[in-house]
Structure formats: structure tokens, C-alpha cells
Short mmCIF file of C-alpha atoms in Angstrom, two decimals:
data_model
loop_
_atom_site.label_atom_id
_atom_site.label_comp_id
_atom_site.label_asym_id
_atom_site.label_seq_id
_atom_site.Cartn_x
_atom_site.Cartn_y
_atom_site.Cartn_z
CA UNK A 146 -121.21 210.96 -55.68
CA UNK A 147 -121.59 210.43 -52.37
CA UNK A 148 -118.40 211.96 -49.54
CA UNK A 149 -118.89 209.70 -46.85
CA UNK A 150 -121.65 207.27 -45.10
CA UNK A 151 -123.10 209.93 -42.41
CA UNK A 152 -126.65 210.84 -43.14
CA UNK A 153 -127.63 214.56 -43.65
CA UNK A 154 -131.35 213.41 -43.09
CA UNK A 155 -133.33 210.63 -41.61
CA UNK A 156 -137.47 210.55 -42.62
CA UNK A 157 -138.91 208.07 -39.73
CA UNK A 158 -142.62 207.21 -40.71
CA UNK A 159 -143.64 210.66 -42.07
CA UNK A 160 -147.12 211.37 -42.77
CA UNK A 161 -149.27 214.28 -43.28
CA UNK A 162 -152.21 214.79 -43.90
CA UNK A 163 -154.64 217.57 -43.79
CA UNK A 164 -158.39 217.57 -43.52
CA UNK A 165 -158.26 213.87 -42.66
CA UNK A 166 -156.30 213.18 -45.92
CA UNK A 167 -152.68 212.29 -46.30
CA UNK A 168 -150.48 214.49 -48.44
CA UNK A 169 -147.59 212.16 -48.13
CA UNK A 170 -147.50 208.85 -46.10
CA UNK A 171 -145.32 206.82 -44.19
CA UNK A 172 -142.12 207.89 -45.63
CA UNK A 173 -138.77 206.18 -44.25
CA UNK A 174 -135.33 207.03 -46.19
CA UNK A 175 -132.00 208.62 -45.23
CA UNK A 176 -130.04 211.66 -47.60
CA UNK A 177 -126.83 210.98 -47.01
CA UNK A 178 -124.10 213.48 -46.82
CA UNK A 179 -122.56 214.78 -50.39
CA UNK A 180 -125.76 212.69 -52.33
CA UNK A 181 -128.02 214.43 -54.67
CA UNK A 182 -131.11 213.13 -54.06
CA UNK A 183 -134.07 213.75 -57.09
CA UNK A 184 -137.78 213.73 -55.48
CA UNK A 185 -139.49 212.51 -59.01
CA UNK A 186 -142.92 212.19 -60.07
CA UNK A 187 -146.09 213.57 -61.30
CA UNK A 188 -148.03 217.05 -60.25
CA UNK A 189 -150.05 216.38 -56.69
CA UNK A 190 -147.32 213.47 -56.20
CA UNK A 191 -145.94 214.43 -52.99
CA UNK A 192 -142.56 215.18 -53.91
CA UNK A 193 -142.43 219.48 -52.68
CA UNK A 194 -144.29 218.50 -49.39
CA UNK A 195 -141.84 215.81 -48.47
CA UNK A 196 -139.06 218.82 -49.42
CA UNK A 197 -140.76 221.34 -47.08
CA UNK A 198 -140.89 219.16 -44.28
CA UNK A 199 -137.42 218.86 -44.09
CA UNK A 200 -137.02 222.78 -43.83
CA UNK A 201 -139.88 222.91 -41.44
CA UNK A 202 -142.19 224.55 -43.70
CA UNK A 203 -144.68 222.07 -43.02
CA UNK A 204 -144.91 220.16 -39.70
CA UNK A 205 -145.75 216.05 -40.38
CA UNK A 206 -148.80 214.91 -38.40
CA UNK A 207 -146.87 211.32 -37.53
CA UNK A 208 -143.32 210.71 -37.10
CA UNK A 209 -140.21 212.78 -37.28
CA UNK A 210 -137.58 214.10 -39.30
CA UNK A 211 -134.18 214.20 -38.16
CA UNK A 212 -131.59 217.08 -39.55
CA UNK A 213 -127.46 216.36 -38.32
CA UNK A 214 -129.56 213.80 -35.44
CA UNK A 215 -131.50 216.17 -34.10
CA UNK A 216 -135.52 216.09 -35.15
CA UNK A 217 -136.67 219.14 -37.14
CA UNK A 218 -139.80 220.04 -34.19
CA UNK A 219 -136.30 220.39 -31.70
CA UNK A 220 -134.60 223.54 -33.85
CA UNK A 221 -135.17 226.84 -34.32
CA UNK A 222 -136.72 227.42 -37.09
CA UNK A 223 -134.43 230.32 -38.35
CA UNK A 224 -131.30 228.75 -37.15
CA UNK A 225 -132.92 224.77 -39.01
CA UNK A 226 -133.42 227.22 -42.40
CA UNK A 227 -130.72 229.04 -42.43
CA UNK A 228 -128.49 226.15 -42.38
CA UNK A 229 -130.28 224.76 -45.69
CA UNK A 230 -130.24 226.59 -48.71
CA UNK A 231 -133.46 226.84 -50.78
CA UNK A 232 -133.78 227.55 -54.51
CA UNK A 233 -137.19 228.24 -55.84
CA UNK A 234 -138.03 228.26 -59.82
CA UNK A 235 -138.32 232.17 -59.51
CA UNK A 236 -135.80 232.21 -57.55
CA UNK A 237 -137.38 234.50 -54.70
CA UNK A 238 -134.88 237.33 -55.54
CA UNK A 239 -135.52 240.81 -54.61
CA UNK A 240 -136.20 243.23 -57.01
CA UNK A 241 -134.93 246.38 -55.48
CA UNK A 242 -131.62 244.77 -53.66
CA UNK A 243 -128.76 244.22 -56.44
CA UNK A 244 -127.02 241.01 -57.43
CA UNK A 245 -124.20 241.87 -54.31
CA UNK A 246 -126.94 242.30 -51.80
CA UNK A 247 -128.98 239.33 -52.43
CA UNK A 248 -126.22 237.02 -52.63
CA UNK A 249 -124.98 238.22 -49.47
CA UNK A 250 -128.43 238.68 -47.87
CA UNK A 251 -128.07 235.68 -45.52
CA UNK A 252 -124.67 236.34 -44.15
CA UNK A 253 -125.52 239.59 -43.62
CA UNK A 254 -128.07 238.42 -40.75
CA UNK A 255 -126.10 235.95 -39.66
CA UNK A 256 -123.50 238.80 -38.37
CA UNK A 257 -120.42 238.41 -40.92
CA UNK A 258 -118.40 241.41 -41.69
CA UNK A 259 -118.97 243.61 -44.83
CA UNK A 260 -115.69 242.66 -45.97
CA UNK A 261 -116.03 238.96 -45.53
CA UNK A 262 -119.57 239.44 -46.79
CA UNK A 263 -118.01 240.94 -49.83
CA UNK A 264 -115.53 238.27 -50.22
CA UNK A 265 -117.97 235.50 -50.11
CA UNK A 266 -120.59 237.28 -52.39
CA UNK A 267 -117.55 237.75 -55.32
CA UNK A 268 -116.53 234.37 -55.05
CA UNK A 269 -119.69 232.80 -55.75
CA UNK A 270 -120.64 234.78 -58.84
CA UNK A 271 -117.26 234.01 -60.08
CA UNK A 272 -118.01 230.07 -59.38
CA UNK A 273 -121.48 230.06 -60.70
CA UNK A 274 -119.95 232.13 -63.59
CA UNK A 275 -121.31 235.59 -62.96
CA UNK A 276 -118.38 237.62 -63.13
CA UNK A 277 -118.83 240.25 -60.07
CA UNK A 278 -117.57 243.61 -61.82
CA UNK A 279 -119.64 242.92 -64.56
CA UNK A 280 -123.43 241.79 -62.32
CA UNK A 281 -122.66 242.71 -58.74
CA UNK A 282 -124.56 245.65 -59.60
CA UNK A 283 -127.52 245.28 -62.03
CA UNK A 284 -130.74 244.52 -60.59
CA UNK A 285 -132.61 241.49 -60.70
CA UNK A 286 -134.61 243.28 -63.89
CA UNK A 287 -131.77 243.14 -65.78
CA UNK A 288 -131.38 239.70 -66.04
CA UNK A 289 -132.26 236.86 -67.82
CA UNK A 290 -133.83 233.88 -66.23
CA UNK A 291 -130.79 231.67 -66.72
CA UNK A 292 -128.93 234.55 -65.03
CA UNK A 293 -131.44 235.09 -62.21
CA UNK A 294 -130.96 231.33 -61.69
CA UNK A 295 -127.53 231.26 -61.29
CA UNK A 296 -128.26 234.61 -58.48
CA UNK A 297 -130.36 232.08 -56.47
CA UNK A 298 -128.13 229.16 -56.31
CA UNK A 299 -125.12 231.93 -55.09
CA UNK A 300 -127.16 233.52 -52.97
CA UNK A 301 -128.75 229.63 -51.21
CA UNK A 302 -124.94 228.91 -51.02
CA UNK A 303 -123.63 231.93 -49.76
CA UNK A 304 -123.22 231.23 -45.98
CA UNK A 305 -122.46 227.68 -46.49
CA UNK A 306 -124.96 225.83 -45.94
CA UNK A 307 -124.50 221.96 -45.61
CA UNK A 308 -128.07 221.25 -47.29
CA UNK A 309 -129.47 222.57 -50.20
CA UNK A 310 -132.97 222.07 -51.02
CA UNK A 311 -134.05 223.15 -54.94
CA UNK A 312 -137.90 223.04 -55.93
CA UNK A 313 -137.96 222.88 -59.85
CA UNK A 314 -135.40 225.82 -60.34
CA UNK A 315 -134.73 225.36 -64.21
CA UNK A 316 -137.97 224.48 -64.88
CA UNK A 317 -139.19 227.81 -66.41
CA UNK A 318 -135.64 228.12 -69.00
CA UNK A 319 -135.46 227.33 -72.17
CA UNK A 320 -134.18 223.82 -72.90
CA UNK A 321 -130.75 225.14 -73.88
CA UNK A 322 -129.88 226.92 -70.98
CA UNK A 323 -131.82 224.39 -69.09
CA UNK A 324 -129.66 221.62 -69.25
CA UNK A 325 -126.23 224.08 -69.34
CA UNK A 326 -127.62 225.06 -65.81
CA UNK A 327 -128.27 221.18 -65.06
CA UNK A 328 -124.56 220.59 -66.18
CA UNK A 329 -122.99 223.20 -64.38
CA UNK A 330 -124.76 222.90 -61.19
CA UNK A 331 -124.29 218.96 -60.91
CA UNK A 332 -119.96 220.13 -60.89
CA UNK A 333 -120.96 222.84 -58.25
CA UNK A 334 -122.36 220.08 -56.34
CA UNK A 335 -120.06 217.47 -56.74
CA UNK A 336 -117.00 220.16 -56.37
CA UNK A 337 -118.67 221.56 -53.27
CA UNK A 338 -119.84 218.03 -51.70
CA UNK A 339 -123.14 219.72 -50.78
CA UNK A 340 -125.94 217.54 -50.07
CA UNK A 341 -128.63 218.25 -52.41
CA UNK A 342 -132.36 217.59 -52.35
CA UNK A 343 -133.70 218.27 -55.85
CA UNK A 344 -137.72 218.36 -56.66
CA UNK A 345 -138.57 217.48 -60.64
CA UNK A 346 -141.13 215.92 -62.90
CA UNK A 347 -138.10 215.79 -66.00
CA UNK A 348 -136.82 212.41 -66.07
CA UNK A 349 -134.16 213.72 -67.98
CA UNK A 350 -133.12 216.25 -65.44
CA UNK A 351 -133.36 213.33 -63.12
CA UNK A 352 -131.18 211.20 -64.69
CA UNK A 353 -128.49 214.29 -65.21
CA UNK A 354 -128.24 215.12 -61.52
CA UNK A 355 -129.24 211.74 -59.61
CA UNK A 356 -127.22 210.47 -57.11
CA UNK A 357 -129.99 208.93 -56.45
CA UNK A 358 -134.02 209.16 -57.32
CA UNK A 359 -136.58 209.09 -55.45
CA UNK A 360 -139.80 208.09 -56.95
CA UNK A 361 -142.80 209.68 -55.48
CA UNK A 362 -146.74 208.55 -56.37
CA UNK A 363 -149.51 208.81 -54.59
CA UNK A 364 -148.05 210.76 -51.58
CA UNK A 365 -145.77 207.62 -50.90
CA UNK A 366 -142.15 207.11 -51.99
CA UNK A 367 -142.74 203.93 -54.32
CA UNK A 368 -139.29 203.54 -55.76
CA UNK A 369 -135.78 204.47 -54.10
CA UNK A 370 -132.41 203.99 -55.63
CA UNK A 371 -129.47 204.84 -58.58
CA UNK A 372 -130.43 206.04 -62.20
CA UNK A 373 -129.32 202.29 -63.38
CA UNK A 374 -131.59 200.68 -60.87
CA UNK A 375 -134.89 203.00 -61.56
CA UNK A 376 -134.09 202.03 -65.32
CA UNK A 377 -134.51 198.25 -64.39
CA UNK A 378 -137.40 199.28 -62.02
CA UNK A 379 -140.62 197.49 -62.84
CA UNK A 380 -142.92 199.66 -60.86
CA UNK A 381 -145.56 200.87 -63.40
CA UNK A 382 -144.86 204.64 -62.68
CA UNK A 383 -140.97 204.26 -62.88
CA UNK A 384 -142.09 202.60 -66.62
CA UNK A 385 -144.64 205.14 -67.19
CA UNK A 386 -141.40 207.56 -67.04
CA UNK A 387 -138.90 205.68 -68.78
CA UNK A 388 -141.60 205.86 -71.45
CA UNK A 389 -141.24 209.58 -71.71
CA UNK A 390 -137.51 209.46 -72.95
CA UNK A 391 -138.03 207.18 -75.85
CA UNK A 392 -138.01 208.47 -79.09
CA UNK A 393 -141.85 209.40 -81.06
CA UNK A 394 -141.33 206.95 -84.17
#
């Protein structure tokens, strides 16, 4: 669901490549603001290095990507990543900081006060349904992965970021708690109007948490648009994946 028509991000002929080869190529789109975006498609596709370049991780070899106007090479790096929120499938937590002081890791270097630190860190467990006197104090150990998972989401949220960038994060749960995660984040982000840039190779995950998807082959984006349109799509890849959610008669 989108909140308004101002763009988040803006991909303006994008390639890399490396060692002479491109990794992705000639990429133009636009994220706009409150979308969920779903980079789809097949391992070596293209779909985390077109996510990292939008955090700066990597640096495109042609063309530009702009972040609130302003091209990526023009931030800081710190101050470009800490205003995007990133969600890993192992969530990146650390093991000897508890629940409270991961979640509030970011805000803590950004300068906030313990108190408001506090604050923030309780509310988000509460909203990603983690209540605080019962997990602001284990340890990452002591957690299942559905419950780690829910950590890393709080903690990429916890100073607000406007962007939030998620590289397969269920992908490693069991289906069960797979899709209640899928479920439960797609009302965070529609409650929260965050804009979210979501890496996958599920087509069912897709179609859960699409705004829209983003079809990735080859390194190039082959197919952009709504879960009705990519089911009309007549690009062999987009059937190729339609193909996996049909029943085995």
C-alpha cells in the first residue's frame, strides 16, 4: 500500500560489474515511499547486489542511485546506513549484548538518552510481540529463530529509519512460523508506512508481502509491477515461477 507518490529511491542505469563482467545491468526503477518492493528470482540472479547498492555496500561501476534526491556516492556512509534498516536471515545479532541492548544498539550511537533509548527499545518488542519484561533480558542463545527474527526487525527499526532493506530474513524458519512472521511483518509495514525493500526466491512470500515485485534474471530487472500483473506476465521466468505454486497432481 503505497502513502504517497514521492520516491524513497531512484536506480538511473545501474550496472556493475566486476572482472569485466556485469553483476547486475542497466537497472532503472523508482521505490516509492510506503511500497514494499520484493527483489524476486533465482540464486546468482542479481537481486542482493541491486539491495546492497542502495545501502552503499557495493559501489555501481555506471550510473547512480539516488536516496531522498541525493545520489548514494554524495552521503556518508554511516549517516546513508544508518538511516536504512537492514535485516539479514541470521539476523546479525550479538551474542553477548541482550535483547534490550541490541534493539537499542543504533540509537545508542546516534546520541539518544538511556531513557528514550529505553522507551523506544520496550515499545518495539511489545509491537513485534516480544513482551519486554519477559525477553529484554535473555540473550540471543536463548531464543528461537522465529524469536531472533522478530529481535532483528526491532532492532533495524529502532531509530526510525525511513527504509528498510531485508535479505531473505525468514528464510531459515520453519514454514509455520515462516509465514506467521510474513503475516505479521506485512501489518508492521503497512501500520508503520515504512518503505520496504525485500530480497526472496519464495514466490509465495512474494506474493504475501508485494506491493510490488520485482523480477530479477540474469543480473537485469526483466519484469516490474503488482502481484496481479506478474500473474498475467508472459516473461518465461515470471511463468517458470508461477509454475512453482501449482499443485503436484
Amino acid at each position: 500500500m503505497l502513502q504517497n507518490d514521492s520516491v524513497a529511491v531512484k536506480f538511473r542505469n545501474v550496472t556493475l560489474s566486476k572482472n569485466n563482467r556485469p553483476l547486475v545491468s542497466n537497472l532503472n526503477f523508482t521505490i516509492n515511499q510506503g511500497e514494499a518492493l520484493i527483489l524476486l528470482g533465482r540464486s546468482g540472479s542479481g537481486k542482493t547486489t541491486t539491495m546492497k547498492l542502495i545501502n552503499h555496500l557495493f559501489t555501481p561501476t555506471e550510473g547512480e542511485i539516488l536516496f531522498n534526491g541525493k545520489s548514494t556516492a554524495q552521503w556518508d556512509e554511516i549517516e546513508l546506513r544508518r538511516k536504512i534498516g537492514y535485516v539479514i536471515q541470521e539476523t546479525g545479532l550479538f551474542p553477548h549484548f541482550t535483547v534490550e541492548k541490541n534493539v537499542g544498539l543504533v540509537p545508542s550511537l546516534e546520541g539518544w538518552k538511556p531513557k528514550q533509548i529505553k522507551t523506544r527499545v520496550y515499545e518495539l518488542l511489545n509491537l513485534v510481540k516480544l513482551p519486554p519484561e519477559q525477553f529484554a533480558g535473555r540473550y540471543p542463545h536463548e531464543l528461537s529463530g522465529g524469536q531472533r527474527q522478530r529481535v532483528g526487525v526491532a532492532r533495524a527499526l529502532a531509530a526510525d529509519p525511513p527504509v528498510l532493506l531485508m535479505d531473505e530474513p525468514f528464510g531459515a524458519l520453519d514454514p509455520i512460523t515462516r509465514l506467521e512472521l510474513q503475516k505479521e511483518f506485512k501489518r508492521l509495514q503497512q501500520d508503520l508506512g515504512k518503505t520496504v525493500v525485500f530480497v526472496t526466491h519464495d514466490i509465495q512470500e512474494a506474493f504475501v508481502l508485494a506491493s510490488r515485485i520485482g523480477l530479477m534474471y540474469g543480473g537485469e530487472m526483466v519484469f516490474l509491477g503488482t502481484p496481479d500483473e506478474f500473474i498475467q506476465s508472459s516473461h518465461p521466468e515470471a511463468t517458470a515461477f508461477m509454475e512453482c505454486i501449482k499443485p503436484v497432481v
